[in-house]
């Protein structure tokens, strides 16, 4: 049952949301318009406006996704996808410091998000009912990425820690389990059908660390090297996601290969051309992997690259989709931290060193972008003053967590946390 404080907080949140809608109305005047089908215009007053179909002028994008679309040919947006953008909102509470504070987010059953520290001791709690953040003691550090396992535990991946973090989602209790003699340098992971979490390393010589959620047993193995190693022989991986069959896909950060662990736990590299994201050298290509079950594809967004990697889980083929030229002209090199599948069905980037967000329609591969600098400023003269960021190198946000029609972004180098409302 909600407390009176929570009810008051909800009323305040609703009022603030209405104000943000007015801000959005004003800021949308400079956005490019999308041509709508005339039938959608004529039915704008009915419930059909939420599922109106729009038609693409790009035949190539429609053809490339025709096999996976559940709707009629040449549909531009699928049902449930809209042309509107999420509303930006700061949560109450501030946590100061010129550091990337967290790269993890894990939700418990009481609607509290737990974030453990990156390189400094942190335990940040985000109350999604009160729309607030606060820092609790004791803190923990050394974690990047989480895996929400089927056993009711969410695991914090060990990057600079010899322990794996554990959140009991039913109780909200955090515990650490010391499992490794050295820091594994893990950035991501995914649970296979066998209950084993596979965690690729962010190291030159790739290792796959394993954690059995049933027994707590850990292990590791070193896969074969790909035919195409990255610059300096680097085979770092930062991103892992499971599809509906239980197969795990992993893009390389500095290399140009795409890795996979099948439902039997067998590792391999996919056949296909080099996945370069349009960059070379030590430039970070893909960070994170997002599975969209509706199209049975994995979308890997770039951190510093110029393309989006799209993996077809039906036949293990992949393609790279160019980011728009007009976006690349204005975007920061460090575009995105991980990204997320929005409640509206689009795949979104997460703000890293930029106030610009880009998104891709998983049915058509159409890409749009929008600058949220006005919202970051929040009435202040500059984005820096509005967000509390001290250095772009620490990022505006990191991980993202979707709950109902809202997305909560992990606190990075800013003092204020961000929520996007759909």
Tab-separated table of C-alpha atoms in Angstrom, residues 85-383:
chain	number	residue	atom	x	y	z
A	85	UNK	CA	10.083	11.347	-28.029
A	86	UNK	CA	10.303	10.557	-24.317
A	87	UNK	CA	10.092	13.395	-21.798
A	88	UNK	CA	13.274	14.238	-19.899
A	89	UNK	CA	13.128	14.620	-16.132
A	90	UNK	CA	15.655	14.991	-13.303
A	91	UNK	CA	15.039	12.935	-10.180
A	92	UNK	CA	15.183	14.610	-6.790
A	93	UNK	CA	18.337	14.301	-4.719
A	94	UNK	CA	21.952	14.910	-5.723
A	95	UNK	CA	25.182	12.938	-5.342
A	96	UNK	CA	28.245	15.052	-5.997
A	97	UNK	CA	31.745	14.165	-7.122
A	98	UNK	CA	33.832	14.323	-10.293
A	99	UNK	CA	33.609	10.591	-10.896
A	100	UNK	CA	31.676	8.089	-12.970
A	101	UNK	CA	29.698	6.903	-9.979
A	102	UNK	CA	28.075	3.727	-11.264
A	103	UNK	CA	27.755	1.497	-14.307
A	104	UNK	CA	25.159	-0.859	-12.858
A	105	UNK	CA	21.405	-0.870	-12.208
A	106	UNK	CA	19.367	-3.650	-10.600
A	107	UNK	CA	15.687	-3.453	-9.638
A	108	UNK	CA	14.252	-5.192	-6.569
A	109	UNK	CA	10.636	-6.230	-6.005
A	110	UNK	CA	9.955	-3.079	-3.943
A	111	UNK	CA	10.608	-0.824	-6.945
A	112	UNK	CA	14.012	0.322	-5.740
A	113	UNK	CA	16.968	0.369	-8.148
A	114	UNK	CA	20.338	-0.550	-6.632
A	115	UNK	CA	23.535	0.729	-8.261
A	116	UNK	CA	26.978	-0.297	-7.028
A	117	UNK	CA	30.149	1.711	-7.585
A	118	UNK	CA	32.424	1.752	-10.603
A	119	UNK	CA	35.809	2.894	-9.241
A	120	UNK	CA	34.610	4.414	-5.965
A	121	UNK	CA	32.541	2.913	-3.164
A	122	UNK	CA	28.886	3.502	-3.928
A	123	UNK	CA	25.462	2.098	-3.202
A	124	UNK	CA	22.964	4.382	-4.865
A	125	UNK	CA	19.272	3.708	-4.376
A	126	UNK	CA	16.737	5.043	-6.858
A	127	UNK	CA	13.167	4.987	-5.538
A	128	UNK	CA	10.992	4.901	-8.649
A	129	UNK	CA	7.820	5.632	-6.665
A	130	UNK	CA	9.282	8.779	-5.085
A	131	UNK	CA	11.440	9.654	-8.128
A	132	UNK	CA	14.461	10.206	-5.906
A	133	UNK	CA	18.047	9.056	-5.449
A	134	UNK	CA	20.170	8.731	-2.336
A	135	UNK	CA	23.513	7.272	-1.381
A	136	UNK	CA	23.671	4.575	1.275
A	137	UNK	CA	26.506	3.104	3.322
A	138	UNK	CA	28.354	0.866	3.052
A	139	UNK	CA	29.250	1.228	-0.608
A	140	UNK	CA	30.946	-1.224	-2.949
A	141	UNK	CA	33.062	-0.708	-6.058
A	142	UNK	CA	34.483	-2.480	-9.073
A	143	UNK	CA	31.314	-3.453	-10.966
A	144	UNK	CA	30.124	-2.914	-14.548
A	145	UNK	CA	26.896	-4.393	-15.891
A	146	UNK	CA	24.271	-6.662	-14.372
A	147	UNK	CA	22.502	-9.919	-15.185
A	148	UNK	CA	18.939	-10.451	-13.960
A	149	UNK	CA	18.971	-14.221	-13.468
A	150	UNK	CA	16.056	-16.644	-13.377
A	151	UNK	CA	16.709	-17.624	-9.737
A	152	UNK	CA	15.487	-14.309	-8.285
A	153	UNK	CA	19.002	-12.861	-7.987
A	154	UNK	CA	20.489	-10.020	-10.027
A	155	UNK	CA	24.266	-10.282	-10.354
A	156	UNK	CA	26.713	-7.386	-10.584
A	157	UNK	CA	29.516	-8.187	-13.009
A	158	UNK	CA	33.099	-8.083	-11.597
A	159	UNK	CA	35.295	-5.649	-13.520
A	160	UNK	CA	37.707	-4.286	-10.904
A	161	UNK	CA	36.498	-6.581	-8.127
A	162	UNK	CA	37.335	-10.178	-7.223
A	163	UNK	CA	33.774	-10.583	-5.970
A	164	UNK	CA	30.504	-10.942	-7.800
A	165	UNK	CA	27.740	-8.756	-6.373
A	166	UNK	CA	24.288	-10.207	-5.653
A	167	UNK	CA	20.919	-8.513	-5.188
A	168	UNK	CA	18.138	-10.656	-3.757
A	169	UNK	CA	15.238	-9.099	-5.616
A	170	UNK	CA	12.657	-10.263	-3.050
A	171	UNK	CA	14.397	-8.736	-0.015
A	172	UNK	CA	16.491	-5.973	-1.584
A	173	UNK	CA	19.562	-7.304	0.216
A	174	UNK	CA	23.020	-6.828	-1.327
A	175	UNK	CA	25.770	-9.386	-0.712
A	176	UNK	CA	29.229	-9.962	-2.187
A	177	UNK	CA	30.654	-13.356	-3.046
A	178	UNK	CA	34.450	-13.484	-3.408
A	179	UNK	CA	34.997	-15.838	-6.322
A	180	UNK	CA	38.079	-14.824	-8.281
A	181	UNK	CA	41.826	-14.689	-7.418
A	182	UNK	CA	42.273	-11.598	-9.613
A	183	UNK	CA	39.909	-9.046	-11.111
A	184	UNK	CA	38.248	-10.655	-14.187
A	185	UNK	CA	37.798	-7.369	-16.097
A	186	UNK	CA	34.245	-8.336	-17.047
A	187	UNK	CA	31.889	-5.695	-18.481
A	188	UNK	CA	28.821	-7.747	-19.352
A	189	UNK	CA	27.178	-11.139	-19.136
A	190	UNK	CA	24.100	-13.219	-19.932
A	191	UNK	CA	22.464	-16.311	-18.453
A	192	UNK	CA	22.193	-19.381	-20.653
A	193	UNK	CA	19.370	-21.899	-20.568
A	194	UNK	CA	21.543	-24.071	-18.326
A	195	UNK	CA	21.537	-21.472	-15.525
A	196	UNK	CA	25.159	-20.532	-16.163
A	197	UNK	CA	26.069	-16.855	-16.536
A	198	UNK	CA	28.665	-16.352	-19.285
A	199	UNK	CA	30.853	-13.275	-18.784
A	200	UNK	CA	33.241	-12.238	-21.598
A	201	UNK	CA	36.329	-10.306	-20.541
A	202	UNK	CA	37.397	-6.861	-21.662
A	203	UNK	CA	40.984	-8.016	-22.264
A	204	UNK	CA	43.354	-8.523	-25.182
A	205	UNK	CA	43.206	-12.293	-24.780
A	206	UNK	CA	39.518	-13.029	-24.475
A	207	UNK	CA	38.361	-15.201	-21.599
A	208	UNK	CA	34.837	-16.355	-20.857
A	209	UNK	CA	34.187	-16.524	-17.120
A	210	UNK	CA	31.273	-18.639	-15.918
A	211	UNK	CA	29.099	-18.623	-12.818
A	212	UNK	CA	26.616	-21.404	-12.104
A	213	UNK	CA	23.536	-19.825	-10.495
A	214	UNK	CA	22.481	-23.186	-9.040
A	215	UNK	CA	25.746	-24.128	-7.311
A	216	UNK	CA	27.761	-20.898	-7.151
A	217	UNK	CA	30.639	-22.628	-8.940
A	218	UNK	CA	32.840	-20.456	-11.146
A	219	UNK	CA	35.101	-21.303	-14.050
A	220	UNK	CA	36.643	-19.869	-17.197
A	221	UNK	CA	37.852	-20.848	-20.632
A	222	UNK	CA	39.850	-19.171	-23.378
A	223	UNK	CA	38.096	-19.348	-26.764
A	224	UNK	CA	39.809	-19.714	-30.074
A	225	UNK	CA	41.090	-16.500	-31.602
A	226	UNK	CA	39.028	-15.088	-34.454
A	227	UNK	CA	40.309	-15.064	-38.010
A	228	UNK	CA	40.309	-11.275	-37.730
A	229	UNK	CA	41.859	-10.056	-34.474
A	230	UNK	CA	41.463	-6.446	-33.495
A	231	UNK	CA	44.141	-3.781	-33.458
A	232	UNK	CA	47.195	-5.139	-31.633
A	233	UNK	CA	45.539	-8.562	-31.433
A	234	UNK	CA	42.845	-7.207	-29.097
A	235	UNK	CA	39.654	-9.233	-28.722
A	236	UNK	CA	37.862	-7.234	-26.011
A	237	UNK	CA	34.112	-7.754	-25.610
A	238	UNK	CA	31.720	-5.346	-23.855
A	239	UNK	CA	28.173	-6.566	-24.372
A	240	UNK	CA	26.268	-9.846	-24.142
A	241	UNK	CA	22.585	-10.668	-24.562
A	242	UNK	CA	20.484	-13.820	-24.834
A	243	UNK	CA	17.854	-14.442	-27.497
A	244	UNK	CA	14.638	-16.437	-27.048
A	245	UNK	CA	16.408	-19.714	-27.848
A	246	UNK	CA	18.994	-19.144	-25.126
A	247	UNK	CA	21.852	-18.260	-27.456
A	248	UNK	CA	24.157	-15.418	-26.414
A	249	UNK	CA	25.506	-12.792	-28.826
A	250	UNK	CA	28.555	-10.612	-28.141
A	251	UNK	CA	30.035	-7.795	-30.281
A	252	UNK	CA	33.713	-6.863	-30.129
A	253	UNK	CA	34.858	-3.447	-28.938
A	254	UNK	CA	38.219	-3.162	-30.697
A	255	UNK	CA	38.037	-6.149	-33.033
A	256	UNK	CA	35.754	-6.684	-36.018
A	257	UNK	CA	34.239	-10.086	-35.271
A	258	UNK	CA	30.901	-11.064	-33.733
A	259	UNK	CA	30.933	-13.846	-31.132
A	260	UNK	CA	28.251	-16.260	-29.991
A	261	UNK	CA	27.709	-18.912	-27.312
A	262	UNK	CA	25.013	-21.332	-28.447
A	263	UNK	CA	22.360	-22.925	-26.240
A	264	UNK	CA	24.723	-25.846	-25.570
A	265	UNK	CA	27.468	-23.550	-24.284
A	266	UNK	CA	29.626	-23.804	-27.402
A	267	UNK	CA	31.560	-20.645	-28.364
A	268	UNK	CA	32.072	-19.566	-31.961
A	269	UNK	CA	32.522	-16.513	-34.185
A	270	UNK	CA	29.846	-15.738	-36.764
A	271	UNK	CA	30.686	-15.866	-40.445
A	272	UNK	CA	30.489	-12.498	-42.138
A	273	UNK	CA	32.324	-9.345	-43.164
A	274	UNK	CA	34.363	-7.239	-40.707
A	275	UNK	CA	32.109	-5.349	-38.285
A	276	UNK	CA	34.077	-2.097	-38.126
A	277	UNK	CA	31.363	0.452	-37.260
A	278	UNK	CA	33.041	2.672	-39.853
A	279	UNK	CA	36.124	3.311	-37.686
A	280	UNK	CA	39.573	1.816	-37.209
A	281	UNK	CA	42.475	1.662	-34.773
A	282	UNK	CA	41.847	2.031	-31.054
A	283	UNK	CA	38.427	3.596	-31.551
A	284	UNK	CA	35.764	1.833	-29.490
A	285	UNK	CA	33.184	0.271	-31.783
A	286	UNK	CA	30.274	-1.506	-30.113
A	287	UNK	CA	29.378	-1.406	-26.418
A	288	UNK	CA	26.374	-3.372	-25.224
A	289	UNK	CA	23.856	-5.643	-26.946
A	290	UNK	CA	20.056	-5.294	-26.948
A	291	UNK	CA	17.729	-8.126	-27.958
A	292	UNK	CA	14.399	-7.227	-29.588
A	293	UNK	CA	12.230	-10.340	-29.522
A	294	UNK	CA	9.571	-8.826	-31.786
A	295	UNK	CA	11.980	-8.987	-34.733
A	296	UNK	CA	14.319	-11.659	-33.288
A	297	UNK	CA	17.355	-9.437	-33.730
A	298	UNK	CA	20.167	-8.049	-31.587
A	299	UNK	CA	21.061	-4.362	-31.856
A	300	UNK	CA	24.544	-3.221	-30.828
A	301	UNK	CA	24.977	0.541	-30.561
A	302	UNK	CA	28.336	2.257	-31.022
A	303	UNK	CA	30.268	4.053	-28.347
A	304	UNK	CA	32.593	5.886	-30.758
A	305	UNK	CA	31.676	4.217	-34.035
A	306	UNK	CA	29.529	5.452	-36.905
A	307	UNK	CA	27.240	2.474	-37.499
A	308	UNK	CA	24.772	0.253	-35.646
A	309	UNK	CA	25.330	-3.511	-35.735
A	310	UNK	CA	22.171	-5.580	-36.342
A	311	UNK	CA	22.368	-9.361	-35.857
A	312	UNK	CA	19.634	-11.613	-37.240
A	313	UNK	CA	19.180	-14.428	-34.704
A	314	UNK	CA	17.310	-16.596	-37.229
A	315	UNK	CA	20.339	-17.266	-39.426
A	316	UNK	CA	23.242	-15.540	-37.586
A	317	UNK	CA	23.824	-13.023	-40.354
A	318	UNK	CA	24.527	-9.396	-39.536
A	319	UNK	CA	24.675	-5.977	-41.120
A	320	UNK	CA	25.849	-2.502	-40.150
A	321	UNK	CA	23.495	0.451	-40.501
A	322	UNK	CA	24.947	3.945	-41.001
A	323	UNK	CA	24.180	6.657	-38.469
A	324	UNK	CA	22.769	9.743	-40.249
A	325	UNK	CA	25.362	12.123	-41.679
A	326	UNK	CA	23.670	15.177	-40.144
A	327	UNK	CA	23.811	13.513	-36.717
A	328	UNK	CA	27.502	12.621	-37.043
A	329	UNK	CA	28.309	16.257	-37.851
A	330	UNK	CA	27.073	17.434	-34.454
A	331	UNK	CA	27.537	14.369	-32.219
A	332	UNK	CA	30.295	13.935	-29.666
A	333	UNK	CA	32.783	11.149	-30.448
A	334	UNK	CA	31.660	9.319	-27.290
A	335	UNK	CA	28.033	9.011	-28.316
A	336	UNK	CA	26.545	6.267	-26.224
A	337	UNK	CA	27.223	4.074	-23.198
A	338	UNK	CA	24.964	1.085	-23.737
A	339	UNK	CA	21.412	1.840	-24.849
A	340	UNK	CA	18.029	0.260	-24.195
A	341	UNK	CA	14.801	-0.997	-25.776
A	342	UNK	CA	12.284	1.727	-25.043
A	343	UNK	CA	8.680	1.122	-23.933
A	344	UNK	CA	7.622	2.471	-27.343
A	345	UNK	CA	9.522	-0.248	-29.224
A	346	UNK	CA	12.459	1.862	-30.453
A	347	UNK	CA	16.062	1.071	-29.495
A	348	UNK	CA	17.625	4.159	-27.881
A	349	UNK	CA	21.155	5.297	-27.108
A	350	UNK	CA	22.056	6.299	-23.552
A	351	UNK	CA	23.663	9.711	-23.017
A	352	UNK	CA	27.408	9.355	-22.517
A	353	UNK	CA	29.466	12.441	-23.396
A	354	UNK	CA	26.600	13.964	-25.347
A	355	UNK	CA	23.156	15.442	-24.758
A	356	UNK	CA	22.025	14.008	-28.096
A	357	UNK	CA	20.045	10.763	-28.170
A	358	UNK	CA	19.622	8.623	-31.285
A	359	UNK	CA	17.201	5.767	-31.835
A	360	UNK	CA	16.576	3.050	-34.402
A	361	UNK	CA	13.278	1.496	-35.485
A	362	UNK	CA	13.916	-2.276	-35.241
A	363	UNK	CA	11.420	-3.045	-38.019
A	364	UNK	CA	12.811	-0.722	-40.671
A	365	UNK	CA	16.266	0.366	-39.404
A	366	UNK	CA	15.191	3.984	-39.727
A	367	UNK	CA	17.307	6.181	-37.424
A	368	UNK	CA	16.296	9.471	-35.787
A	369	UNK	CA	18.046	11.724	-33.301
A	370	UNK	CA	17.251	14.556	-30.924
A	371	UNK	CA	19.284	16.960	-28.767
A	372	UNK	CA	18.117	17.241	-25.156
A	373	UNK	CA	20.505	20.079	-24.252
A	374	UNK	CA	17.623	22.400	-23.289
A	375	UNK	CA	16.346	19.816	-20.823
A	376	UNK	CA	19.797	19.141	-19.378
A	377	UNK	CA	20.122	22.871	-18.669
A	378	UNK	CA	16.909	22.811	-16.589
A	379	UNK	CA	16.629	26.594	-16.562
A	380	UNK	CA	20.343	27.177	-15.933
A	381	UNK	CA	22.611	29.059	-18.374
A	382	UNK	CA	24.589	25.921	-19.327
A	383	UNK	CA	24.275	22.162	-19.471
